[in-house]
Coordinates of C-alpha atoms in Angstrom, one line a residue:
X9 CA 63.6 -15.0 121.7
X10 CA 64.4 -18.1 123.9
X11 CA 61.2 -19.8 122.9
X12 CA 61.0 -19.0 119.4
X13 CA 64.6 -19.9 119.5
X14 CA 63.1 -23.7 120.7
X15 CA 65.8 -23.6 123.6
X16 CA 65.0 -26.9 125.9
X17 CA 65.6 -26.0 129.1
X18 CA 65.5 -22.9 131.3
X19 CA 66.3 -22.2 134.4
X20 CA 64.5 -18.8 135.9
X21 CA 65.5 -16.9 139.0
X22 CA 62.2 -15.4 140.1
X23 CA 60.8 -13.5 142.8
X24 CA 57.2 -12.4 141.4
X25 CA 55.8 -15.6 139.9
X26 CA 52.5 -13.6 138.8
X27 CA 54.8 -11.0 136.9
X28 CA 56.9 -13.5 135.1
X29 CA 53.8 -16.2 134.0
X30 CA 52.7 -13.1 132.4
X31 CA 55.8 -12.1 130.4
X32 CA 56.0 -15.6 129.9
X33 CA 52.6 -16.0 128.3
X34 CA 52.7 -13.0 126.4
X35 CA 56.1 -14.6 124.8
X36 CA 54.3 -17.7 124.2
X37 CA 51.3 -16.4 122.6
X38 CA 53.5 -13.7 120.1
X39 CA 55.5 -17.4 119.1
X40 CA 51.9 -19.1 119.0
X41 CA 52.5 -22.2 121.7
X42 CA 50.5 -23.1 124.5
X43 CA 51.6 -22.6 128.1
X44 CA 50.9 -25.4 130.6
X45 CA 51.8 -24.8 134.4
X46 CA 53.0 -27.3 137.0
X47 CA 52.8 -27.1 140.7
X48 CA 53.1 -29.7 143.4
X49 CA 49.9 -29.3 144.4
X50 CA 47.5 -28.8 141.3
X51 CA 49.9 -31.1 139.3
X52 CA 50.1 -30.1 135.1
X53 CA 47.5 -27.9 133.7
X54 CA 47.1 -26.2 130.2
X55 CA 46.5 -22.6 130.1
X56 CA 43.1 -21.7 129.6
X57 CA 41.4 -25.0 130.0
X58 CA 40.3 -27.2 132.8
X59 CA 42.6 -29.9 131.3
X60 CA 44.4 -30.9 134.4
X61 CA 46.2 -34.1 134.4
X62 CA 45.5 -36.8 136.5
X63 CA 48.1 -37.4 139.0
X64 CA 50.8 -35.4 138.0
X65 CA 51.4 -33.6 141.0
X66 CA 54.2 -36.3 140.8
X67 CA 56.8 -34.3 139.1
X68 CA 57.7 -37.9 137.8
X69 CA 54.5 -38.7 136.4
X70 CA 54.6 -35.0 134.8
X71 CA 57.4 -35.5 132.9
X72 CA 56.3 -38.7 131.7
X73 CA 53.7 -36.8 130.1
X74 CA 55.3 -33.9 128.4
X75 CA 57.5 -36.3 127.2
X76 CA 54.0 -37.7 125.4
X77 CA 53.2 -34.5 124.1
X78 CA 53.6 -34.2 119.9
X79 CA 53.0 -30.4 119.4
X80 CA 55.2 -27.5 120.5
X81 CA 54.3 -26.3 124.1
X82 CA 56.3 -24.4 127.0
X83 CA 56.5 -26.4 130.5
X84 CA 56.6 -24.3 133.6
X85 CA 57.9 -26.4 136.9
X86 CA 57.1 -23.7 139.5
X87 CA 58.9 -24.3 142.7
X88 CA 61.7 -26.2 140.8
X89 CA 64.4 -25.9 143.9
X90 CA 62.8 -28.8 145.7
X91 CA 62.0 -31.1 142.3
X92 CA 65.8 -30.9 141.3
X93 CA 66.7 -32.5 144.6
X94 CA 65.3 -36.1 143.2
X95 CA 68.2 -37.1 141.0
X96 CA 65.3 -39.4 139.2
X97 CA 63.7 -35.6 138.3
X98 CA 66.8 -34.4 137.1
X99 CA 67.8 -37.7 135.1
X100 CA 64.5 -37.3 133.0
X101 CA 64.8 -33.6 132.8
X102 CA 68.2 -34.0 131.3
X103 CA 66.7 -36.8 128.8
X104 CA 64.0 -34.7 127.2
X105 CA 65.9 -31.3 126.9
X106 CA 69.1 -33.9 125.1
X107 CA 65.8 -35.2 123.0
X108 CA 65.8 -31.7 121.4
X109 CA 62.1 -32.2 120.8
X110 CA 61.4 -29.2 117.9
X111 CA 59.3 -26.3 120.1
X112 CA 59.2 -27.6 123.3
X113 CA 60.8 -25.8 126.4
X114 CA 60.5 -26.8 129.4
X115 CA 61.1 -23.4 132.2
X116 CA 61.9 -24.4 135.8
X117 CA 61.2 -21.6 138.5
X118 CA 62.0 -20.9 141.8
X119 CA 63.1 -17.7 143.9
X120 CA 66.8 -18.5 143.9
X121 CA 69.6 -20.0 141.6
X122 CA 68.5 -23.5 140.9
X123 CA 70.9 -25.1 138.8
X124 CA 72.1 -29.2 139.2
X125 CA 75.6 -29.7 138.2
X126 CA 74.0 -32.6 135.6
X127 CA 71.9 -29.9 134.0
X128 CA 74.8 -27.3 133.4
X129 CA 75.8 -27.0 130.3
X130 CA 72.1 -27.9 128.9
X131 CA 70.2 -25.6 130.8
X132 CA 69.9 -21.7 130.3
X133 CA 69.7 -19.6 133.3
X134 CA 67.6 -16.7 133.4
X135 CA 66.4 -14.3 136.2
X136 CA 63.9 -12.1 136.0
X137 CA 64.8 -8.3 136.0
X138 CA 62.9 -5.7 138.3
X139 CA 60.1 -4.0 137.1
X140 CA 60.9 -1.1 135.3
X141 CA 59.3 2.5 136.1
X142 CA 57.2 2.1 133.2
X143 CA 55.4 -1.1 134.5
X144 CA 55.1 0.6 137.9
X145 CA 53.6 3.4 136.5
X146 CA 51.1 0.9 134.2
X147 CA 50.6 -0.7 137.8
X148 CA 50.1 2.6 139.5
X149 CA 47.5 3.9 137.0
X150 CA 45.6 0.8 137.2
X151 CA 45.7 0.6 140.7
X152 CA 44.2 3.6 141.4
X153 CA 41.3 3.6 138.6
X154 CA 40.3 0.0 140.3
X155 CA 40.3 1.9 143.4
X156 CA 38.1 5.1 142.4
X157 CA 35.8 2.1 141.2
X158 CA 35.6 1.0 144.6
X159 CA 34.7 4.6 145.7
X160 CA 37.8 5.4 147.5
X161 CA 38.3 9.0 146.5
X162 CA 42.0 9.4 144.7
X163 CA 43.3 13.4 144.5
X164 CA 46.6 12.8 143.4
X165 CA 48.0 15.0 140.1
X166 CA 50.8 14.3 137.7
X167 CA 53.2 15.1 140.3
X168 CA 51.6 12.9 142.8
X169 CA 51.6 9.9 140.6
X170 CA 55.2 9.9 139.9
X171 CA 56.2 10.7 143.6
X172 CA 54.6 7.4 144.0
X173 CA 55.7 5.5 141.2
X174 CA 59.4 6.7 142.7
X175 CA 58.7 5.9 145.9
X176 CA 57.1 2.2 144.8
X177 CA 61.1 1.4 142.9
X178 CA 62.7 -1.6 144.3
X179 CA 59.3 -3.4 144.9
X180 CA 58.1 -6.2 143.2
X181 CA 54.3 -5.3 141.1
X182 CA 52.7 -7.3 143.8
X183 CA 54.3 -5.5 146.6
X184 CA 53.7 -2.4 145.3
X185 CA 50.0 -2.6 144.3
X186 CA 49.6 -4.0 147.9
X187 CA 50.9 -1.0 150.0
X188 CA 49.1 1.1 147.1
X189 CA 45.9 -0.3 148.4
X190 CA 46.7 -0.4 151.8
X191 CA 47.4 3.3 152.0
X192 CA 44.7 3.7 150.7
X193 CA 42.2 1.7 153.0
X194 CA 44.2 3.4 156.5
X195 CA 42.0 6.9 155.6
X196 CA 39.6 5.5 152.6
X197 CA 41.9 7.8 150.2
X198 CA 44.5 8.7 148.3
X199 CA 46.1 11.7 148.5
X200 CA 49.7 13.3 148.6
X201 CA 50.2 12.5 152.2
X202 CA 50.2 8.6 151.3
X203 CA 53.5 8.8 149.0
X204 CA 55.2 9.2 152.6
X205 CA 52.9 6.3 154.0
X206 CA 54.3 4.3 151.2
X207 CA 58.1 5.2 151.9
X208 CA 58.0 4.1 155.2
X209 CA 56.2 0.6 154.6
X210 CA 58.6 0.1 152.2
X211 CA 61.5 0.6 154.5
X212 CA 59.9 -2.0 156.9
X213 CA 60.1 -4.3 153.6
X214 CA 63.4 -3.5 152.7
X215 CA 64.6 -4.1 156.6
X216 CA 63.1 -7.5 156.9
X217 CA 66.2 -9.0 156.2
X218 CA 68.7 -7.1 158.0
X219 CA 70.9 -5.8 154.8
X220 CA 69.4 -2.7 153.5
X221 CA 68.1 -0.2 155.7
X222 CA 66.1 3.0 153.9
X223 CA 67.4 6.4 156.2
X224 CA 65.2 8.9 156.5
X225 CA 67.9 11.8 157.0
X226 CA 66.8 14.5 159.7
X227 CA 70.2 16.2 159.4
X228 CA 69.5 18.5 156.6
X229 CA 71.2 19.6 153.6
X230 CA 74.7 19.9 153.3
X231 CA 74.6 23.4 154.1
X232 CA 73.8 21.8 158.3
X233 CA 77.9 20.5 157.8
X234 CA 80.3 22.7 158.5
X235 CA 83.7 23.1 156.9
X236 CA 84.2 21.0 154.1
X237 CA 83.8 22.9 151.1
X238 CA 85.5 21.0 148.9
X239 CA 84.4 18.4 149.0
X240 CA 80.8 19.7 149.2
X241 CA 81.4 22.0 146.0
X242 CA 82.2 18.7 144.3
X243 CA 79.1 17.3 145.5
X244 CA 76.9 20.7 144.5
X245 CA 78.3 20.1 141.0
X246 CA 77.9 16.4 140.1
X247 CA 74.6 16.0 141.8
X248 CA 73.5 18.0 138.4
X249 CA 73.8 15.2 136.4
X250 CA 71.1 13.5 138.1
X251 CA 68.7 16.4 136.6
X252 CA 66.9 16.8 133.2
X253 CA 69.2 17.2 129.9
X254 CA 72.6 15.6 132.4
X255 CA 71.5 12.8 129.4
X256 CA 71.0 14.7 126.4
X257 CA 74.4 16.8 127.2
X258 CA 76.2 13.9 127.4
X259 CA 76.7 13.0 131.0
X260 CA 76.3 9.8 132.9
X261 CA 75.7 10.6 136.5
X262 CA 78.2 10.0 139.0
X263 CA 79.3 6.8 140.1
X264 CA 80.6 7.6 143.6
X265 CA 82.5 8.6 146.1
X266 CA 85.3 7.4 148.8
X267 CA 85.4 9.1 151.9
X268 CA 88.5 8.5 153.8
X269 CA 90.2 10.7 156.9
X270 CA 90.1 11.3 160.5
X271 CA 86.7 9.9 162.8
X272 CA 84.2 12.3 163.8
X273 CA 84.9 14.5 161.3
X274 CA 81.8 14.4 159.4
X275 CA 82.0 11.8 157.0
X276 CA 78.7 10.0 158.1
X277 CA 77.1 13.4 158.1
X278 CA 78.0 13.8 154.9
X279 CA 76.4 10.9 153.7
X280 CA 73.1 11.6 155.5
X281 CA 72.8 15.0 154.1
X282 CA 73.7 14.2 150.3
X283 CA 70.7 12.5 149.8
X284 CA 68.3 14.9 151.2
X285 CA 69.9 18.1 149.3
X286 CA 69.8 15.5 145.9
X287 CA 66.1 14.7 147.0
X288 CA 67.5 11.1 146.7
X289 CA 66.2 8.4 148.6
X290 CA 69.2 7.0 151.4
X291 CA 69.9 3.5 151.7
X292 CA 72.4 1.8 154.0
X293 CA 73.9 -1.6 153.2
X294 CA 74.8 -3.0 156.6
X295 CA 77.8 -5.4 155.2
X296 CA 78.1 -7.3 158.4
X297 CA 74.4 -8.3 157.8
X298 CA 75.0 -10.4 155.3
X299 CA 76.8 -13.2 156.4
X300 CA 74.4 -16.1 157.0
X301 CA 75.2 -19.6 158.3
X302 CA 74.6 -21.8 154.9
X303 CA 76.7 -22.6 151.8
X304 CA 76.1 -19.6 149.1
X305 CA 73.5 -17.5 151.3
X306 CA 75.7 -14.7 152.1
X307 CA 76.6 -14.1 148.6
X308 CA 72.9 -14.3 147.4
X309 CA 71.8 -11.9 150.3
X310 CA 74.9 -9.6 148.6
X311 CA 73.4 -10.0 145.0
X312 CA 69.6 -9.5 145.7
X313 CA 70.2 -6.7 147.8
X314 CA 72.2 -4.7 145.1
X315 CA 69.5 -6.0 142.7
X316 CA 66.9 -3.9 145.1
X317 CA 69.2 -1.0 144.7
X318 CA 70.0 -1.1 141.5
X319 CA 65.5 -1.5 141.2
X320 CA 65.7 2.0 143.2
X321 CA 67.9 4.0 141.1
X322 CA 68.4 7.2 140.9
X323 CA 69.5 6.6 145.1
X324 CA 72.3 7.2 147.3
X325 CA 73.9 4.0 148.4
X326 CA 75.6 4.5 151.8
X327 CA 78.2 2.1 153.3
X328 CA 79.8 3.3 156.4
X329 CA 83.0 2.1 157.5
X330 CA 83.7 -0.3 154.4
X331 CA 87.0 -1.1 156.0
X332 CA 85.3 -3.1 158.5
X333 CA 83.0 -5.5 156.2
X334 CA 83.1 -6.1 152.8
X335 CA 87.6 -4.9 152.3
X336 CA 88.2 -6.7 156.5
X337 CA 90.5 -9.3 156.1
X338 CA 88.4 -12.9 157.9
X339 CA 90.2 -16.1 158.9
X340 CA 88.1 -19.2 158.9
X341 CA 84.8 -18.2 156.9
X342 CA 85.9 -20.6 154.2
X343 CA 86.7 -18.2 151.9
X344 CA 83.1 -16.5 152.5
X345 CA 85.0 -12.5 152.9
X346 CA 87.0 -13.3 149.5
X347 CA 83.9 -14.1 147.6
X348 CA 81.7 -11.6 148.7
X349 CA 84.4 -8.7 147.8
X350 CA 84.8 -10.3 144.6
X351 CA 81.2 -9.9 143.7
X352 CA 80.9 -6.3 145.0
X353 CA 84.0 -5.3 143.5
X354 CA 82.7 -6.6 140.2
X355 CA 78.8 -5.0 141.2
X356 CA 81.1 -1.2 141.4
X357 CA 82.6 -1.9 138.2
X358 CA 79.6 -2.6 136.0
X359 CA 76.7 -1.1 137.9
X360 CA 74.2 1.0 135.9
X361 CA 73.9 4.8 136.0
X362 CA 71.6 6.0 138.9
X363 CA 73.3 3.8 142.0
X364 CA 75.8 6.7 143.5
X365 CA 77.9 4.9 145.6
X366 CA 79.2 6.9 148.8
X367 CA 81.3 5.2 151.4
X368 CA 83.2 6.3 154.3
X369 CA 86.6 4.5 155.7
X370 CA 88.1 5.5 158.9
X371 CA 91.6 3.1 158.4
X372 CA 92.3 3.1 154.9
X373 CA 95.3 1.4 154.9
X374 CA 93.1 -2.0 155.7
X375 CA 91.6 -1.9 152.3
X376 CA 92.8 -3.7 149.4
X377 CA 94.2 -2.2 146.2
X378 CA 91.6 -3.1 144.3
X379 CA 89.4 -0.7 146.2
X380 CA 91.1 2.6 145.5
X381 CA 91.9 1.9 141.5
X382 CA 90.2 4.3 139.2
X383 CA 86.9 3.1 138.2
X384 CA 85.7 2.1 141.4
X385 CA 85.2 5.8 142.7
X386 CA 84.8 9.0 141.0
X387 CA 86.9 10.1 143.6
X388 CA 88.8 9.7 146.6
X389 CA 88.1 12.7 149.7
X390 CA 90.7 13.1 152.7
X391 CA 88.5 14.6 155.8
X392 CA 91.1 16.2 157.9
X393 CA 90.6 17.8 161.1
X394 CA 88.8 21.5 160.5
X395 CA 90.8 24.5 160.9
X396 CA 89.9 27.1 163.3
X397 CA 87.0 28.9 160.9
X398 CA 85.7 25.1 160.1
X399 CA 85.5 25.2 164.1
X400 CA 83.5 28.3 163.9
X401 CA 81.2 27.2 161.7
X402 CA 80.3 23.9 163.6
X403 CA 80.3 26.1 166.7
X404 CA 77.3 27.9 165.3
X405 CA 75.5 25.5 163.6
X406 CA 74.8 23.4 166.9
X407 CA 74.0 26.3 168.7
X408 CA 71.5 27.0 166.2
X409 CA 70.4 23.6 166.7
X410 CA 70.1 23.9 169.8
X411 CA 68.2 26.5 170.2
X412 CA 70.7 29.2 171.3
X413 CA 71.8 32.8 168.9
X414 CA 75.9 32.2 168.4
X415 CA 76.0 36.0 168.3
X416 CA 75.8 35.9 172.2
X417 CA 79.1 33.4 172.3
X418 CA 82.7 34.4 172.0
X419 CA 83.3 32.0 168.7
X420 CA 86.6 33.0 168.0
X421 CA 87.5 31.8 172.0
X422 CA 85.7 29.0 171.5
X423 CA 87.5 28.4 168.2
X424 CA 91.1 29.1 169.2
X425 CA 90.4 26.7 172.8
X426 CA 89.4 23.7 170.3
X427 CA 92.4 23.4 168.1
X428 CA 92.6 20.0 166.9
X429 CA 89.3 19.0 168.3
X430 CA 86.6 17.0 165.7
X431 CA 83.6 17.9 164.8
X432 CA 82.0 15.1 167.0
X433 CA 83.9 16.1 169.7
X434 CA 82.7 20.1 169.5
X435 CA 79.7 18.7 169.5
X436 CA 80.1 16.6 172.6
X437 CA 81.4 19.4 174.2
X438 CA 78.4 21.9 173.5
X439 CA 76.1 18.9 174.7
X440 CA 78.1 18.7 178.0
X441 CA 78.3 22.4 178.5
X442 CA 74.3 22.4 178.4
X443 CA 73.9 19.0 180.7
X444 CA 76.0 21.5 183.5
X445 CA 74.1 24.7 183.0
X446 CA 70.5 23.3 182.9
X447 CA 71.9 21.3 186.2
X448 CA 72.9 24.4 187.4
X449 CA 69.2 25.8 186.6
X450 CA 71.3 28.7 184.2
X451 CA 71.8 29.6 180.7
X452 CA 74.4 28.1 178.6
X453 CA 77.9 30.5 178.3
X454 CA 81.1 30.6 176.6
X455 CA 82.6 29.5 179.8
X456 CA 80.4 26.8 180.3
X457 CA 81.9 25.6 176.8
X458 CA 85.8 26.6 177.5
X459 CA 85.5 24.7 180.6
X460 CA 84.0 21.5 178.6
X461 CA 86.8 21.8 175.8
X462 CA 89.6 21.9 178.7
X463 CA 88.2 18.9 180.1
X464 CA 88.6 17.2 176.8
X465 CA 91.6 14.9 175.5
X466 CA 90.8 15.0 171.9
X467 CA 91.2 11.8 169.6
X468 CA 94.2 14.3 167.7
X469 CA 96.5 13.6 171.1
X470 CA 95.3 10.5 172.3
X471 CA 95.7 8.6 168.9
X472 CA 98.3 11.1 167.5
X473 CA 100.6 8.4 165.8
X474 CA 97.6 7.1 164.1
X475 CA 96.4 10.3 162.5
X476 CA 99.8 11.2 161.5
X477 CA 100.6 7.9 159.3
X478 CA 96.9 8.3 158.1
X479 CA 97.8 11.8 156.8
X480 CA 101.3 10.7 155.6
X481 CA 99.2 7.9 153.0
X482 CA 96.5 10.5 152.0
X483 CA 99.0 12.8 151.1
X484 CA 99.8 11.7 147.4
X485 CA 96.2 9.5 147.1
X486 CA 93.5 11.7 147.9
X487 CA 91.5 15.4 147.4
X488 CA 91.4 17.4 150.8
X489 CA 88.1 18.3 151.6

């Protein structure tokens, strides 16, 4: 539409120059124009021809000659972050798109936001959206015929191939064809076993900056978390809509959830264990990780790192104690906090369907207003301290986990002896308890765990003022779960 529009100047964010010379060129060639392609080091060539232009690897000299071209044509500066910083470039740039030639458009690429102040207002900027599931699939299939050329033996079914394309989401076409072949060439085949191969590579990818980190949950479903139940009936229930006919019924899936209430209680565990019981894939967005030391890079981290997610949908996006990056009041960043909050506040609002957002808060009262008003969250869950059969239940379950039968443990002693005590902290107690008896070259007993409860000053006592002004606000604004 731009091109056959004859706009003069665009400005592209891209990340996978292949990708977008070929949606470019398909663009071109439905409109009927040629395509020529600059770079600093092969200078201006036409598409499909040897015609390369003598000495314009000068983006001067380059310029002097699309402004010599009669005919409609599309100009693509690749690299255009380092041109623009010759304000001789960007003079003659802003001349010829002001000429208004009829059918030429010059495009000017690079892998960020590249955009002089003399060209706004003239140029159009544009960036380049992830690749769908349909292109990955296109990709996918191709990949793997080239590969069954090559002899490499490929035993995947219809259930295979989308496990892959799913676990390929968030990854440029480049990126993904690449750990396609490199699974691949690590045992000369493809089979199911290589959908995991690909999941983990592309958690190393996703990691290489810091920001997003892809969890691989080994704390089970959230039937391994004991005592919240409602809060994990809510869960049971909306994590429908991510299933077939949610759409054709007439539901968007959820958007997400606030996890407010007392530390150790489970709030992280919860998080861990959606995803696997939704056979969603995890990621955690580290919020301290994005600050960087230049003008405008922690708020790009911020943006291409929700694009990746957003890439990834249908996933779980985890943030764990909010409070403490993105809402945390900072002095002396230059304003760095505010602007970053602004752009995720605005990301929460008008993100698509598929991102469920769930983030836990241990001190609620440090987060803005604009955090808690309707529309951000689906809901808001208050994770109190659990009652004595909540402390029964997380008795058993790590025993279980620990190898040991709860039948042979007085539970309800154990209960009644951890009144007010977190989950974290039964658990710290159990893991004590078993440090002494294996000393002790014995089996684990109830009194073995009294004796590690009474030696316990729970967080309840020690920080009771807090927890009581943290229940007095969660009274009136939040669901107990």
């Amino acid at each position: 539409m731009l091109i056959a529009s004859r706009h003069p100047l665009i400005v592209a964010e891209v990340t996978d120059e292949t990708r977008f010379l070929s949606i470019l060129r398909r663009a071109a060639e439905t409109v009927g124009v040629p395509v020529w392609t600059w770079s600093v080091t092969k200078g201006l060539t036409r598409d499909g021809t040897d015609n390369k232009q003598y000495m314009t690897a000068d983006c001067k000299k380059a310029l002097d000659f699309v402004s010599e071209i009669a005919g409609p044509a599309v100009f693509v500066f690749a690299d255009a972050q380092h041109v623009v910083e010759d304000p001789v470039v960007v003079r003659r740039m802003k001349e010829l798109a002001q000429e208004g030639k009829p059918g030429r458009t010059i495009v000017l690429t690079s892998p960020g936001k590249t955009l002089p102040e003399e060209l706004k207002g003239l140029a159009l900027p544009w960036t380049l959206s992830a690749p769908t599931k349909e292109e990955i699939e296109e990709m996918v299939r191709r990949t793997l015929d080239e590969l069954s050329v090559r002899g490499i033996p490929v035993s995947l079914d219809a259930a295979g191939i989308a496990g892959l394309v799913e676990a390929l989401r968030g990854l440029t076409i480049q990126e993904a064809a690449q750990l396609i072949q490199e699974a691949a060439f690590e045992d000369q085949a493809v089979t199911d076993a290589d959908v995991e191969f690909i999941r983990k590579a592309k958690a190393e990818l996703l990691e290489s900056d810091g920001v997003l980190e892809l969890v691989e949950s080994t704390a089970g479903t959230l039937k391994n978390v004991g005592g919240l139940e409602n809060l994990k009936d809510w869960l049971r229930l909306r994590g429908r809509a991510f299933g077939e006919g949610a759409e054709e019924f007439g539901l968007d899936p959820p958007r997400g959830v606030l996890l407010t209430g007392v530390p150790g209680c489970g709030k992280s565990l919860v998080a861990k264990t959606l995803a696997h019981t939704w056979h969603l894939p995890l990621i955690l967005l580290d919020p301290a990780r994005l600050y960087g030391p230049y003008v405008g890079q922690s708020e790009q981290r911020l943006r291409d790192s929700l694009k990746t997610v957003e890439a990834m949908a249908p996933v779980v996006l985890w943030i764990d104690e909010i409070e403490k990056g993105l809402a945390a009041e900072s002095m002396g960043d230059s304003g760095v906090s505010q602007r970053l909050r602004g752009t995720f506040l605005r990301w929460m609002q008008d993100r698509p369907p598929g991102v469920f957002l769930i983030a836990t808060c241990n001190e609620v009262d440090l987060l803005p207003p604009e955090f808690l008003r309707k529309g951000r969250f689906d809901e808001i869950f208050f994770v109190d301290l659990p009652d004595e059969k909540e402390r029964g239940e997380i008795f058993r379950l790590h025993l279980v986990r620990r190898k040991r039968d709860p039948n042979l443990f007085d539970i309800a002693a154990l209960s009644a002896a951890s009144n007010s005590f977190s989950g974290a902290e039964i658990e710290a107690a159990v893991v004590g308890a078993l440090y002494r008896a294996f000393a002790d070259s014995r089996e684990l007993t109830t009194d073995d765990l009294l004796r590690e409860l009474s030696a316990t000053v729970p967080l309840s006592k020690s920080k009771a003022e807090d927890i009581a002004r943290l229940r007095e606000w969660a009274a009136e604004r939040t669901i107990a779960a």
